[in-house]
PDB file of C-alpha atoms and ligand atoms in Angstrom:
ATOM      1  CA  UNK B   1      -2.146  13.004  22.426  1.00 84.00           C
ATOM      2  CA  UNK B   2       0.574  13.922  20.036  1.00 94.00           C
ATOM      3  CA  UNK B   3       1.384  12.121  17.135  1.00 97.00           C
ATOM      4  CA  UNK B   4       5.237  12.584  15.597  1.00 98.00           C
ATOM      5  CA  UNK B   5       5.599  11.516  11.589  1.00 98.00           C
ATOM      6  CA  UNK B   6       8.503  11.171   9.816  1.00 96.00           C
ATOM      7  CA  UNK B   7       8.690  11.063   5.735  1.00 95.00           C
ATOM      8  CA  UNK B   8       9.472  12.705   2.694  1.00 96.00           C
ATOM      9  CA  UNK B   9       8.508  17.056   1.992  1.00 98.00           C
ATOM     10  CA  UNK B  10       8.796  17.515  -1.707  1.00 98.00           C
ATOM     11  CA  UNK B  11       7.452  18.961  -4.880  1.00 98.00           C
ATOM     12  CA  UNK B  12       4.824  16.385  -7.243  1.00 98.00           C
ATOM     13  CA  UNK B  13       5.107  16.730 -10.844  1.00 98.00           C
ATOM     14  CA  UNK B  14       1.855  14.415 -10.773  1.00 97.00           C
ATOM     15  CA  UNK B  15      -0.609  13.893 -14.676  1.00 96.00           C
ATOM     16  CA  UNK B  16      -3.468  12.445 -14.389  1.00 95.00           C
ATOM     17  CA  UNK B  17      -6.435  12.554 -17.404  1.00 92.00           C
ATOM     18  CA  UNK B  18      -7.557  14.720 -15.859  1.00 91.00           C
ATOM     19  CA  UNK B  19      -4.839  17.158 -15.498  1.00 93.00           C
ATOM     20  CA  UNK B  20      -1.955  17.774 -14.607  1.00 95.00           C
ATOM     21  CA  UNK B  21       0.393  19.687 -11.285  1.00 97.00           C
ATOM     22  CA  UNK B  22       3.978  20.696 -12.260  1.00 98.00           C
ATOM     23  CA  UNK B  23       5.784  20.899  -8.772  1.00 98.00           C
ATOM     24  CA  UNK B  24       3.281  21.121  -6.452  1.00 97.00           C
ATOM     25  CA  UNK B  25       3.313  20.445  -2.946  1.00 98.00           C
ATOM     26  CA  UNK B  26       3.365  16.876  -1.575  1.00 98.00           C
ATOM     27  CA  UNK B  27       5.501  14.411   0.145  1.00 97.00           C
ATOM     28  CA  UNK B  28       3.829  11.495   2.179  1.00 96.00           C
ATOM     29  CA  UNK B  29       4.868  13.371   6.042  1.00 98.00           C
ATOM     30  CA  UNK B  30       3.050  16.807   4.678  1.00 98.00           C
ATOM     31  CA  UNK B  31      -0.045  14.444   2.690  1.00 98.00           C
ATOM     32  CA  UNK B  32      -0.299  12.477   6.646  1.00 98.00           C
ATOM     33  CA  UNK B  33       0.577  15.465   8.945  1.00 98.00           C
ATOM     34  CA  UNK B  34      -2.240  17.672   7.055  1.00 98.00           C
ATOM     35  CA  UNK B  35      -4.926  15.544   7.531  1.00 98.00           C
ATOM     36  CA  UNK B  36      -3.655  13.952  10.888  1.00 98.00           C
ATOM     37  CA  UNK B  37      -3.241  17.708  12.050  1.00 98.00           C
ATOM     38  CA  UNK B  38      -7.694  18.318  11.700  1.00 98.00           C
ATOM     39  CA  UNK B  39      -7.467  15.568  14.829  1.00 98.00           C
ATOM     40  CA  UNK B  40      -5.096  15.650  16.925  1.00 97.00           C
ATOM     41  CA  UNK B  41      -0.793  17.685  17.744  1.00 97.00           C
ATOM     42  CA  UNK B  42       1.322  16.972  14.548  1.00 98.00           C
ATOM     43  CA  UNK B  43       4.985  16.909  15.267  1.00 97.00           C
ATOM     44  CA  UNK B  44       6.375  16.376  11.618  1.00 97.00           C
ATOM     45  CA  UNK B  45       9.936  15.096  11.128  1.00 96.00           C
ATOM     46  CA  UNK B  46      11.905  15.368   7.382  1.00 97.00           C
ATOM     47  CA  UNK B  47      14.606  17.502   5.624  1.00 97.00           C
ATOM     48  CA  UNK B  48      13.528  20.369   2.426  1.00 98.00           C
ATOM     49  CA  UNK B  49      16.578  21.947   0.645  1.00 98.00           C
ATOM     50  CA  UNK B  50      17.177  25.841  -0.206  1.00 98.00           C
ATOM     51  CA  UNK B  51      14.657  25.705  -3.098  1.00 97.00           C
ATOM     52  CA  UNK B  52      11.588  25.185  -0.643  1.00 98.00           C
ATOM     53  CA  UNK B  53       9.096  28.633  -0.138  1.00 98.00           C
ATOM     54  CA  UNK B  54       8.410  29.809   3.225  1.00 97.00           C
ATOM     55  CA  UNK B  55       4.908  30.042   2.063  1.00 97.00           C
ATOM     56  CA  UNK B  56       4.686  25.748   1.714  1.00 98.00           C
ATOM     57  CA  UNK B  57       6.178  26.477   5.912  1.00 98.00           C
ATOM     58  CA  UNK B  58       3.491  28.830   6.706  1.00 98.00           C
ATOM     59  CA  UNK B  59       0.458  26.211   5.281  1.00 98.00           C
ATOM     60  CA  UNK B  60       1.958  23.422   7.849  1.00 98.00           C
ATOM     61  CA  UNK B  61       2.144  26.025  10.039  1.00 98.00           C
ATOM     62  CA  UNK B  62      -1.171  27.590   9.658  1.00 97.00           C
ATOM     63  CA  UNK B  63      -2.172  23.863   9.899  1.00 98.00           C
ATOM     64  CA  UNK B  64      -0.759  23.962  13.804  1.00 98.00           C
ATOM     65  CA  UNK B  65       1.859  20.677  12.811  1.00 98.00           C
ATOM     66  CA  UNK B  66       4.920  21.119  15.061  1.00 97.00           C
ATOM     67  CA  UNK B  67       7.983  22.193  12.554  1.00 97.00           C
ATOM     68  CA  UNK B  68      11.012  21.915  14.588  1.00 95.00           C
ATOM     69  CA  UNK B  69      11.929  18.625  13.077  1.00 95.00           C
ATOM     70  CA  UNK B  70      11.811  19.754   9.728  1.00 97.00           C
ATOM     71  CA  UNK B  71      15.543  20.349   8.430  1.00 97.00           C
ATOM     72  CA  UNK B  72      16.386  22.366   5.707  1.00 97.00           C
ATOM     73  CA  UNK B  73      19.542  21.839   3.882  1.00 97.00           C
ATOM     74  CA  UNK B  74      21.728  22.542   1.569  1.00 96.00           C
ATOM     75  CA  UNK B  75      20.825  21.173  -1.884  1.00 97.00           C
ATOM     76  CA  UNK B  76      17.465  20.575  -3.201  1.00 98.00           C
ATOM     77  CA  UNK B  77      14.090  18.998  -2.001  1.00 98.00           C
ATOM     78  CA  UNK B  78      13.412  16.086  -2.993  1.00 98.00           C
ATOM     79  CA  UNK B  79      11.359  15.291  -6.357  1.00 98.00           C
ATOM     80  CA  UNK B  80       8.859  12.765  -7.535  1.00 97.00           C
ATOM     81  CA  UNK B  81       7.158  12.474 -10.754  1.00 98.00           C
ATOM     82  CA  UNK B  82       4.495  10.355 -11.527  1.00 96.00           C
ATOM     83  CA  UNK B  83       1.300   9.456 -13.402  1.00 96.00           C
ATOM     84  CA  UNK B  84      -1.605   7.652 -13.475  1.00 94.00           C
ATOM     85  CA  UNK B  85      -4.336   6.283 -16.449  1.00 90.00           C
ATOM     86  CA  UNK B  86      -7.504   6.229 -16.230  1.00 86.00           C
ATOM     87  CA  UNK B  87      -7.470   3.787 -13.906  1.00 80.00           C
ATOM     88  CA  UNK B  88      -6.411   5.493 -10.403  1.00 80.00           C
ATOM     89  CA  UNK B  89      -5.077   3.530  -7.872  1.00 78.00           C
ATOM     90  CA  UNK B  90      -1.565   2.632  -8.805  1.00 79.00           C
ATOM     91  CA  UNK B  91       0.630   5.735  -9.392  1.00 87.00           C
ATOM     92  CA  UNK B  92       3.243   4.688 -12.803  1.00 91.00           C
ATOM     93  CA  UNK B  93       6.687   6.679 -11.138  1.00 94.00           C
ATOM     94  CA  UNK B  94       8.633   8.274 -13.639  1.00 96.00           C
ATOM     95  CA  UNK B  95      11.206   9.676 -12.071  1.00 97.00           C
ATOM     96  CA  UNK B  96      12.551   9.925  -7.135  1.00 96.00           C
ATOM     97  CA  UNK B  97      15.053  12.691  -7.199  1.00 97.00           C
ATOM     98  CA  UNK B  98      16.153  11.667  -3.582  1.00 96.00           C
ATOM     99  CA  UNK B  99      18.165  15.092  -3.308  1.00 97.00           C
ATOM    100  CA  UNK B 100      18.684  16.029   0.472  1.00 97.00           C
ATOM    101  CA  UNK B 101      16.691  12.941   1.448  1.00 95.00           C
ATOM    102  CA  UNK B 102      20.184  11.097   0.737  1.00 94.00           C
ATOM    103  CA  UNK B 103      22.570  11.911   3.956  1.00 93.00           C
ATOM    104  CA  UNK B 104      19.560  13.099   6.110  1.00 94.00           C
ATOM    105  CA  UNK B 105      20.150  11.406   9.738  1.00 94.00           C
ATOM    106  CA  UNK B 106      17.331  12.869  11.380  1.00 91.00           C
ATOM    107  CA  UNK B 107      18.283  13.420  15.413  1.00 88.00           C
ATOM    108  CA  UNK B 108      15.478  14.647  17.268  1.00 94.00           C
ATOM    109  CA  UNK B 109      14.827  17.772  19.194  1.00 91.00           C
ATOM    110  CA  UNK B 110      14.632  16.129  22.726  1.00 91.00           C
ATOM    111  CA  UNK B 111      11.394  16.962  22.779  1.00 89.00           C
ATOM    112  CA  UNK B 112      10.445  14.893  20.375  1.00 95.00           C
ATOM    113  CA  UNK B 113      11.848  11.642  21.929  1.00 95.00           C
ATOM    114  CA  UNK B 114       9.125  10.643  24.158  1.00 95.00           C
ATOM    115  CA  UNK B 115       5.581  10.696  21.656  1.00 96.00           C
ATOM    116  CA  UNK B 116       2.540   7.964  22.067  1.00 95.00           C
ATOM    117  CA  UNK B 117       2.402   7.902  18.874  1.00 97.00           C
ATOM    118  CA  UNK B 118       4.458   7.579  15.737  1.00 98.00           C
ATOM    119  CA  UNK B 119       3.874   7.561  11.832  1.00 98.00           C
ATOM    120  CA  UNK B 120       6.776   5.775   9.456  1.00 98.00           C
ATOM    121  CA  UNK B 121       5.576   7.096   6.346  1.00 96.00           C
ATOM    122  CA  UNK B 122       6.952   6.845   3.034  1.00 93.00           C
ATOM    123  CA  UNK B 123      10.694   7.268   3.197  1.00 92.00           C
ATOM    124  CA  UNK B 124      14.151   4.956   3.312  1.00 93.00           C
ATOM    125  CA  UNK B 125      13.380   1.702   5.981  1.00 95.00           C
ATOM    126  CA  UNK B 126      17.210   3.447   7.334  1.00 92.00           C
ATOM    127  CA  UNK B 127      15.698   6.531   7.815  1.00 92.00           C
ATOM    128  CA  UNK B 128      12.363   5.439   9.715  1.00 96.00           C
ATOM    129  CA  UNK B 129      14.645   2.437  12.287  1.00 96.00           C
ATOM    130  CA  UNK B 130      16.913   5.852  13.030  1.00 94.00           C
ATOM    131  CA  UNK B 131      13.378   7.646  14.250  1.00 95.00           C
ATOM    132  CA  UNK B 132      12.151   4.423  15.650  1.00 96.00           C
ATOM    133  CA  UNK B 133      15.304   4.383  17.840  1.00 96.00           C
ATOM    134  CA  UNK B 134      14.644   8.089  19.211  1.00 97.00           C
ATOM    135  CA  UNK B 135      11.323   7.273  20.242  1.00 97.00           C
ATOM    136  CA  UNK B 136      10.951   5.945  24.029  1.00 95.00           C
ATOM    137  CA  UNK B 137       7.979   3.218  24.928  1.00 90.00           C
ATOM    138  CA  UNK B 138       5.612   4.755  21.583  1.00 94.00           C
ATOM    139  CA  UNK B 139       2.115   3.317  22.135  1.00 95.00           C
ATOM    140  CA  UNK B 140       1.869   2.930  19.080  1.00 96.00           C
ATOM    141  CA  UNK B 141       3.789   2.645  15.615  1.00 97.00           C
ATOM    142  CA  UNK B 142       2.783   2.183  12.273  1.00 98.00           C
ATOM    143  CA  UNK B 143       4.413   2.507   9.310  1.00 98.00           C
ATOM    144  CA  UNK B 144       3.607   2.985   5.079  1.00 97.00           C
ATOM    145  CA  UNK B 145       5.833   2.310   2.181  1.00 96.00           C
ATOM    146  CA  UNK B 146       6.389   1.630  -1.309  1.00 94.00           C
ATOM    147  CA  UNK B 147       7.646  -0.785  -3.587  1.00 92.00           C
ATOM    148  CA  UNK B 148      10.788   1.440  -4.784  1.00 92.00           C
ATOM    149  CA  UNK B 149      12.220   0.741  -1.121  1.00 94.00           C
ATOM    150  CA  UNK B 150      10.288  -3.222  -1.043  1.00 97.00           C
ATOM    151  CA  UNK B 151      12.646  -4.274  -4.413  1.00 95.00           C
ATOM    152  CA  UNK B 152      15.969  -1.094  -3.341  1.00 94.00           C
ATOM    153  CA  UNK B 153      16.013  -1.553   0.976  1.00 95.00           C
ATOM    154  CA  UNK B 154      13.809  -5.009   1.098  1.00 96.00           C
ATOM    155  CA  UNK B 155      16.041  -5.697   4.483  1.00 96.00           C
ATOM    156  CA  UNK B 156      15.598  -2.643   5.976  1.00 96.00           C
ATOM    157  CA  UNK B 157      12.524  -2.829   5.895  1.00 97.00           C
ATOM    158  CA  UNK B 158      12.125  -6.048   7.341  1.00 97.00           C
ATOM    159  CA  UNK B 159      13.949  -4.713  10.252  1.00 97.00           C
ATOM    160  CA  UNK B 160      11.742  -2.110  10.414  1.00 97.00           C
ATOM    161  CA  UNK B 161       8.288  -4.077  10.874  1.00 97.00           C
ATOM    162  CA  UNK B 162      10.488  -6.530  14.003  1.00 96.00           C
ATOM    163  CA  UNK B 163       9.307  -2.660  15.342  1.00 96.00           C
ATOM    164  CA  UNK B 164       5.450  -1.665  14.480  1.00 97.00           C
ATOM    165  CA  UNK B 165       2.355  -2.318  15.325  1.00 97.00           C
ATOM    166  CA  UNK B 166       0.287  -1.441  12.160  1.00 97.00           C
ATOM    167  CA  UNK B 167       1.619  -1.701   8.332  1.00 98.00           C
ATOM    168  CA  UNK B 168      -0.568  -0.148   6.138  1.00 98.00           C
ATOM    169  CA  UNK B 169       0.425  -0.165   2.846  1.00 96.00           C
ATOM    170  CA  UNK B 170      -1.433  -1.127  -0.970  1.00 94.00           C
ATOM    171  CA  UNK B 171      -2.616  -4.291  -2.603  1.00 94.00           C
ATOM    172  CA  UNK B 172       0.427  -4.134  -4.768  1.00 93.00           C
ATOM    173  CA  UNK B 173       3.172  -3.750  -2.452  1.00 95.00           C
ATOM    174  CA  UNK B 174       0.610  -6.468  -0.290  1.00 97.00           C
ATOM    175  CA  UNK B 175       1.624  -8.511  -3.173  1.00 97.00           C
ATOM    176  CA  UNK B 176       5.546  -7.545  -3.632  1.00 97.00           C
ATOM    177  CA  UNK B 177       6.332  -7.911  -0.077  1.00 97.00           C
ATOM    178  CA  UNK B 178       4.659 -11.410   1.146  1.00 97.00           C
ATOM    179  CA  UNK B 179       5.385 -12.758  -2.807  1.00 97.00           C
ATOM    180  CA  UNK B 180       2.070 -13.934  -2.303  1.00 97.00           C
ATOM    181  CA  UNK B 181      -0.977 -13.002  -4.492  1.00 97.00           C
ATOM    182  CA  UNK B 182      -3.881 -14.037  -2.174  1.00 97.00           C
ATOM    183  CA  UNK B 183      -4.509 -11.318   0.410  1.00 96.00           C
ATOM    184  CA  UNK B 184      -5.270 -13.463   3.001  1.00 96.00           C
ATOM    185  CA  UNK B 185      -2.833 -15.032   2.273  1.00 97.00           C
ATOM    186  CA  UNK B 186      -0.484 -12.164   2.251  1.00 97.00           C
ATOM    187  CA  UNK B 187      -1.829 -11.308   5.383  1.00 97.00           C
ATOM    188  CA  UNK B 188      -0.644 -13.983   7.550  1.00 97.00           C
ATOM    189  CA  UNK B 189       2.707 -13.485   6.075  1.00 97.00           C
ATOM    190  CA  UNK B 190       2.903  -9.891   6.790  1.00 97.00           C
ATOM    191  CA  UNK B 191       1.750 -10.728  10.597  1.00 97.00           C
ATOM    192  CA  UNK B 192       4.432 -12.677  10.578  1.00 96.00           C
ATOM    193  CA  UNK B 193       6.975 -10.016  10.040  1.00 96.00           C
ATOM    194  CA  UNK B 194       5.910  -8.351  13.779  1.00 96.00           C
ATOM    195  CA  UNK B 195       3.175  -5.956  12.686  1.00 97.00           C
ATOM    196  CA  UNK B 196      -0.141  -6.774  15.077  1.00 96.00           C
ATOM    197  CA  UNK B 197      -2.743  -5.601  12.442  1.00 97.00           C
ATOM    198  CA  UNK B 198      -2.060  -4.522   8.473  1.00 98.00           C
ATOM    199  CA  UNK B 199      -4.409  -2.365   6.936  1.00 98.00           C
ATOM    200  CA  UNK B 200      -4.474  -2.754   2.631  1.00 98.00           C
ATOM    201  CA  UNK B 201      -5.080   0.121   0.666  1.00 95.00           C
ATOM    202  CA  UNK B 202      -7.041  -0.282  -2.191  1.00 93.00           C
ATOM    203  CA  UNK B 203      -8.074   2.885  -4.483  1.00 90.00           C
ATOM    204  CA  UNK B 204     -11.537   3.255  -5.520  1.00 89.00           C
ATOM    205  CA  UNK B 205     -12.215  -0.135  -3.329  1.00 92.00           C
ATOM    206  CA  UNK B 206     -11.585   1.154  -0.100  1.00 95.00           C
ATOM    207  CA  UNK B 207      -9.188  -0.773   3.002  1.00 97.00           C
ATOM    208  CA  UNK B 208      -9.236  -3.609   3.971  1.00 98.00           C
ATOM    209  CA  UNK B 209      -7.872  -4.443   7.611  1.00 98.00           C
ATOM    210  CA  UNK B 210      -6.385  -7.273   8.889  1.00 97.00           C
ATOM    211  CA  UNK B 211      -6.437  -7.097  13.007  1.00 92.00           C
ATOM    212  CA  UNK B 212      -5.610 -10.573  14.872  1.00 85.00           C
ATOM    213  CA  UNK B 213      -7.863 -13.101  12.704  1.00 87.00           C
ATOM    214  CA  UNK B 214     -10.055  -9.841  12.005  1.00 93.00           C
ATOM    215  CA  UNK B 215     -11.381  -8.553   9.313  1.00 96.00           C
ATOM    216  CA  UNK B 216     -12.862  -5.093   8.642  1.00 97.00           C
ATOM    217  CA  UNK B 217     -13.834  -3.857   5.428  1.00 96.00           C
ATOM    218  CA  UNK B 218     -14.143   0.195   4.581  1.00 96.00           C
ATOM    219  CA  UNK B 219     -14.689   1.556   1.278  1.00 95.00           C
ATOM    220  CA  UNK B 220     -14.016   4.759  -0.664  1.00 94.00           C
ATOM    221  CA  UNK B 221     -16.297   7.617  -0.783  1.00 95.00           C
ATOM    222  CA  UNK B 222     -17.777   7.446  -4.426  1.00 94.00           C
ATOM    223  CA  UNK B 223     -16.848   9.828  -5.607  1.00 93.00           C
ATOM    224  CA  UNK B 224     -18.288  11.313  -8.953  1.00 90.00           C
ATOM    225  CA  UNK B 225     -15.186  13.270  -9.515  1.00 86.00           C
ATOM    226  CA  UNK B 226     -11.393  12.349  -8.476  1.00 90.00           C
ATOM    227  CA  UNK B 227      -8.202  14.223  -9.575  1.00 92.00           C
ATOM    228  CA  UNK B 228      -5.671  13.274  -8.454  1.00 95.00           C
ATOM    229  CA  UNK B 229      -4.964  10.301  -5.915  1.00 95.00           C
ATOM    230  CA  UNK B 230      -1.236  11.193  -5.097  1.00 96.00           C
ATOM    231  CA  UNK B 231      -1.642  11.746  -1.480  1.00 96.00           C
ATOM    232  CA  UNK B 232      -4.538   9.354  -0.672  1.00 96.00           C
ATOM    233  CA  UNK B 233      -2.529   6.657   1.308  1.00 96.00           C
ATOM    234  CA  UNK B 234      -0.832   9.409   3.400  1.00 97.00           C
ATOM    235  CA  UNK B 235      -3.838  11.540   3.984  1.00 98.00           C
ATOM    236  CA  UNK B 236      -5.824   7.435   4.665  1.00 98.00           C
ATOM    237  CA  UNK B 237      -3.096   7.100   7.561  1.00 98.00           C
ATOM    238  CA  UNK B 238      -3.443  11.235   8.637  1.00 98.00           C
ATOM    239  CA  UNK B 239      -7.159  10.480   9.443  1.00 98.00           C
ATOM    240  CA  UNK B 240      -6.233   7.167  10.367  1.00 98.00           C
ATOM    241  CA  UNK B 241      -3.619   7.877  13.540  1.00 98.00           C
ATOM    242  CA  UNK B 242      -5.392  11.382  14.009  1.00 98.00           C
ATOM    243  CA  UNK B 243      -8.530   9.763  15.433  1.00 97.00           C
ATOM    244  CA  UNK B 244      -6.477   7.300  17.474  1.00 96.00           C
ATOM    245  CA  UNK B 245      -4.074   9.585  18.800  1.00 96.00           C
ATOM    246  CA  UNK B 246      -7.973  12.053  19.907  1.00 94.00           C
ATOM    247  CA  UNK B 247      -9.038   9.034  21.527  1.00 89.00           C
ATOM    248  CA  UNK B 248      -6.070   8.010  23.677  1.00 77.00           C
ATOM    249  CA  UNK B 249      -7.591   7.831  27.060  1.00 66.00           C
ATOM    250  CA  UNK B 250      -7.901   3.944  27.432  1.00 64.00           C
ATOM    251  CA  UNK B 251      -4.615   1.377  27.910  1.00 68.00           C
ATOM    252  CA  UNK B 252      -4.562  -0.398  25.006  1.00 77.00           C
ATOM    253  CA  UNK B 253      -7.460   0.401  21.563  1.00 86.00           C
ATOM    254  CA  UNK B 254     -10.090  -0.775  20.762  1.00 89.00           C
ATOM    255  CA  UNK B 255     -11.405  -3.047  17.797  1.00 90.00           C
ATOM    256  CA  UNK B 256     -14.113  -0.490  17.625  1.00 91.00           C
ATOM    257  CA  UNK B 257     -11.687   2.435  18.060  1.00 93.00           C
ATOM    258  CA  UNK B 258      -9.381   1.054  14.674  1.00 95.00           C
ATOM    259  CA  UNK B 259     -12.738   0.774  12.381  1.00 95.00           C
ATOM    260  CA  UNK B 260     -14.256   4.153  13.595  1.00 95.00           C
ATOM    261  CA  UNK B 261      -9.693   5.347  13.173  1.00 97.00           C
ATOM    262  CA  UNK B 262     -10.243   3.379   9.432  1.00 97.00           C
ATOM    263  CA  UNK B 263     -13.709   5.428   8.423  1.00 97.00           C
ATOM    264  CA  UNK B 264     -12.002   8.523   9.275  1.00 97.00           C
ATOM    265  CA  UNK B 265      -8.942   7.085   6.983  1.00 98.00           C
ATOM    266  CA  UNK B 266     -11.397   7.001   4.165  1.00 97.00           C
ATOM    267  CA  UNK B 267     -13.376  10.832   4.184  1.00 98.00           C
ATOM    268  CA  UNK B 268      -9.599  12.417   4.435  1.00 98.00           C
ATOM    269  CA  UNK B 269      -8.522  10.108   1.525  1.00 97.00           C
ATOM    270  CA  UNK B 270     -11.883  10.711  -0.322  1.00 97.00           C
ATOM    271  CA  UNK B 271     -11.426  14.756   0.359  1.00 97.00           C
ATOM    272  CA  UNK B 272      -7.641  14.604  -0.761  1.00 97.00           C
ATOM    273  CA  UNK B 273      -8.177  12.945  -3.989  1.00 96.00           C
ATOM    274  CA  UNK B 274     -10.631  15.940  -4.791  1.00 96.00           C
ATOM    275  CA  UNK B 275      -8.404  18.512  -6.425  1.00 96.00           C
ATOM    276  CA  UNK B 276      -4.199  18.298  -6.867  1.00 96.00           C
ATOM    277  CA  UNK B 277      -1.740  18.403  -4.353  1.00 97.00           C
ATOM    278  CA  UNK B 278      -2.781  19.638  -0.879  1.00 97.00           C
ATOM    279  CA  UNK B 279      -5.635  22.070  -2.338  1.00 96.00           C
ATOM    280  CA  UNK B 280      -8.663  20.530  -1.349  1.00 97.00           C
ATOM    281  CA  UNK B 281      -6.884  20.374   2.586  1.00 97.00           C
ATOM    282  CA  UNK B 282      -6.598  24.027   2.508  1.00 96.00           C
ATOM    283  CA  UNK B 283     -10.518  24.791   2.269  1.00 96.00           C
ATOM    284  CA  UNK B 284     -11.440  22.023   4.497  1.00 98.00           C
ATOM    285  CA  UNK B 285     -13.346  22.419   7.413  1.00 98.00           C
ATOM    286  CA  UNK B 286     -14.252  20.240  10.966  1.00 98.00           C
ATOM    287  CA  UNK B 287     -18.378  20.302   9.462  1.00 98.00           C
ATOM    288  CA  UNK B 288     -16.625  18.910   6.337  1.00 98.00           C
ATOM    289  CA  UNK B 289     -15.443  16.231   7.739  1.00 98.00           C
ATOM    290  CA  UNK B 290     -18.308  15.318   9.996  1.00 97.00           C
ATOM    291  CA  UNK B 291     -20.799  15.417   7.900  1.00 97.00           C
ATOM    292  CA  UNK B 292     -18.807  12.639   5.361  1.00 97.00           C
ATOM    293  CA  UNK B 293     -18.063  10.881   8.171  1.00 96.00           C
ATOM    294  CA  UNK B 294     -22.009  10.685   9.249  1.00 95.00           C
ATOM    295  CA  UNK B 295     -23.134   9.701   5.004  1.00 95.00           C
ATOM    296  CA  UNK B 296     -19.958   6.682   5.414  1.00 93.00           C
ATOM    297  CA  UNK B 297     -22.717   5.199   8.404  1.00 88.00           C
ATOM    298  CA  UNK B 298     -25.310   5.448   5.532  1.00 89.00           C
ATOM    299  CA  UNK B 299     -22.738   4.271   2.837  1.00 92.00           C
ATOM    300  CA  UNK B 300     -22.386   0.916   4.896  1.00 89.00           C
ATOM    301  CA  UNK B 301     -25.006   0.337   7.609  1.00 86.00           C
ATOM    302  CA  UNK B 302     -28.218  -2.709   6.648  1.00 84.00           C
ATOM    303  CA  UNK B 303     -30.489  -4.487   8.320  1.00 82.00           C
ATOM    304  CA  UNK B 304     -29.597  -8.473   9.794  1.00 79.00           C
ATOM    305  CA  UNK B 305     -32.052 -10.641   9.120  1.00 80.00           C
ATOM    306  CA  UNK B 306     -31.121 -14.328   9.194  1.00 72.00           C
TER     307      UNK B 306
HETATM  308  P1  AMP E 401       0.365   8.225  -1.962  1.00 87.83           P
HETATM  309  O1  AMP E 401       0.330   8.700  -3.036  1.00 87.83           O
HETATM  310  O2  AMP E 401      -0.229   8.164  -0.734  1.00 87.83           O
HETATM  311  O3  AMP E 401       1.522   6.880  -1.906  1.00 87.83           O
HETATM  312  O4  AMP E 401       1.939   8.891  -2.014  1.00 87.83           O
HETATM  313  C1  AMP E 401       2.329  10.385  -2.540  1.00 87.83           C
HETATM  314  C2  AMP E 401       3.809  10.852  -2.164  1.00 87.83           C
HETATM  315  O5  AMP E 401       4.801  10.021  -1.360  1.00 87.83           O
HETATM  316  C3  AMP E 401       3.553  11.883  -2.790  1.00 87.83           C
HETATM  317  O6  AMP E 401       3.687  12.971  -2.214  1.00 87.83           O
HETATM  318  C4  AMP E 401       6.247  11.330  -3.158  1.00 87.83           C
HETATM  319  O7  AMP E 401       6.247  12.727  -3.369  1.00 87.83           O
HETATM  320  C5  AMP E 401       5.916  10.531  -2.236  1.00 87.83           C
HETATM  321  N1  AMP E 401       6.992   9.647  -2.571  1.00 87.83           N
HETATM  322  C6  AMP E 401       6.720   9.154  -3.565  1.00 87.83           C
HETATM  323  N2  AMP E 401       8.064   8.368  -3.882  1.00 87.83           N
HETATM  324  C7  AMP E 401       8.407   8.209  -2.188  1.00 87.83           C
HETATM  325  C8  AMP E 401       9.282   7.490  -1.798  1.00 87.83           C
HETATM  326  N3  AMP E 401      10.607   6.774  -2.690  1.00 87.83           N
HETATM  327  N4  AMP E 401       9.853   8.224  -0.931  1.00 87.83           N
HETATM  328  C9  AMP E 401       8.795   9.058   0.029  1.00 87.83           C
HETATM  329  N5  AMP E 401       7.959   8.836  -0.526  1.00 87.83           N
HETATM  330  C10 AMP E 401       7.612   9.268  -1.634  1.00 87.83           C
END
């Protein structure tokens, strides 16, 4: 079943201890849509400027992503500049140029308004809300955000969260949004704002999923070489939501499906960090994904003795 994403399509300039890239293809919606496209049909809502090359459009088209909702506006594409130290878990944002996103007001093509699965990737909560309002009765809405918006448009974000089923944010963002340091207390506070499920992304330590009163821990795949963590969160979300949309044959989404989806999320994030920009996704195959999913079973399974 179809999955719609609204978020940023960007040029990223990124420096890590292992190299750097200038104006590579990036953006929250780009990473999300690419990861999700390995599992289900994806529709993308975003804006790019006159400077966005056909080469990137062709890459997204080749992944089968529906670009009817990708507008091209006068002006420059969104740009983000960030840096990571050896502690790769959180980026230091050096510069954010919203450019064409400043005046973007998404108007969904009629074919998009009945989409069953919706992901509000990291972008101004105002735009997330705009899109949410235009989709009629989605089965599931999930959302991401970042400190830039928690600090810059908190009220808008709280308003968006009232209509969201699943929130996926990193540890620092959980603390900033809830005002609590302890993650269990923070999860309770956030789950009182609207979402029924909270996924806390913890970089190389994996993720924690708080679903009602259940907690599920997902490890990150232990890799020998990590080049660039940019987009790992969005790739996690793409794998997660892609699997949910692919298994959409039941009325309600079971805890088992949520757990499988979280493992696939971690699988997709592990591929993302193996190269700069979306480069690892370009050569990725269904076999690679399946193989790593099986390896997760070995990584997490154990005998239970009493
Ligand atoms: P992640 O590493 O998964 O948290 O997301 C990284 C992506 O988010 C990068 O490709 C950036 O282009 C994008 N990004 C960074 N800051 C923002 C922002 N304020 N709004 C929207 N997207 C952003």
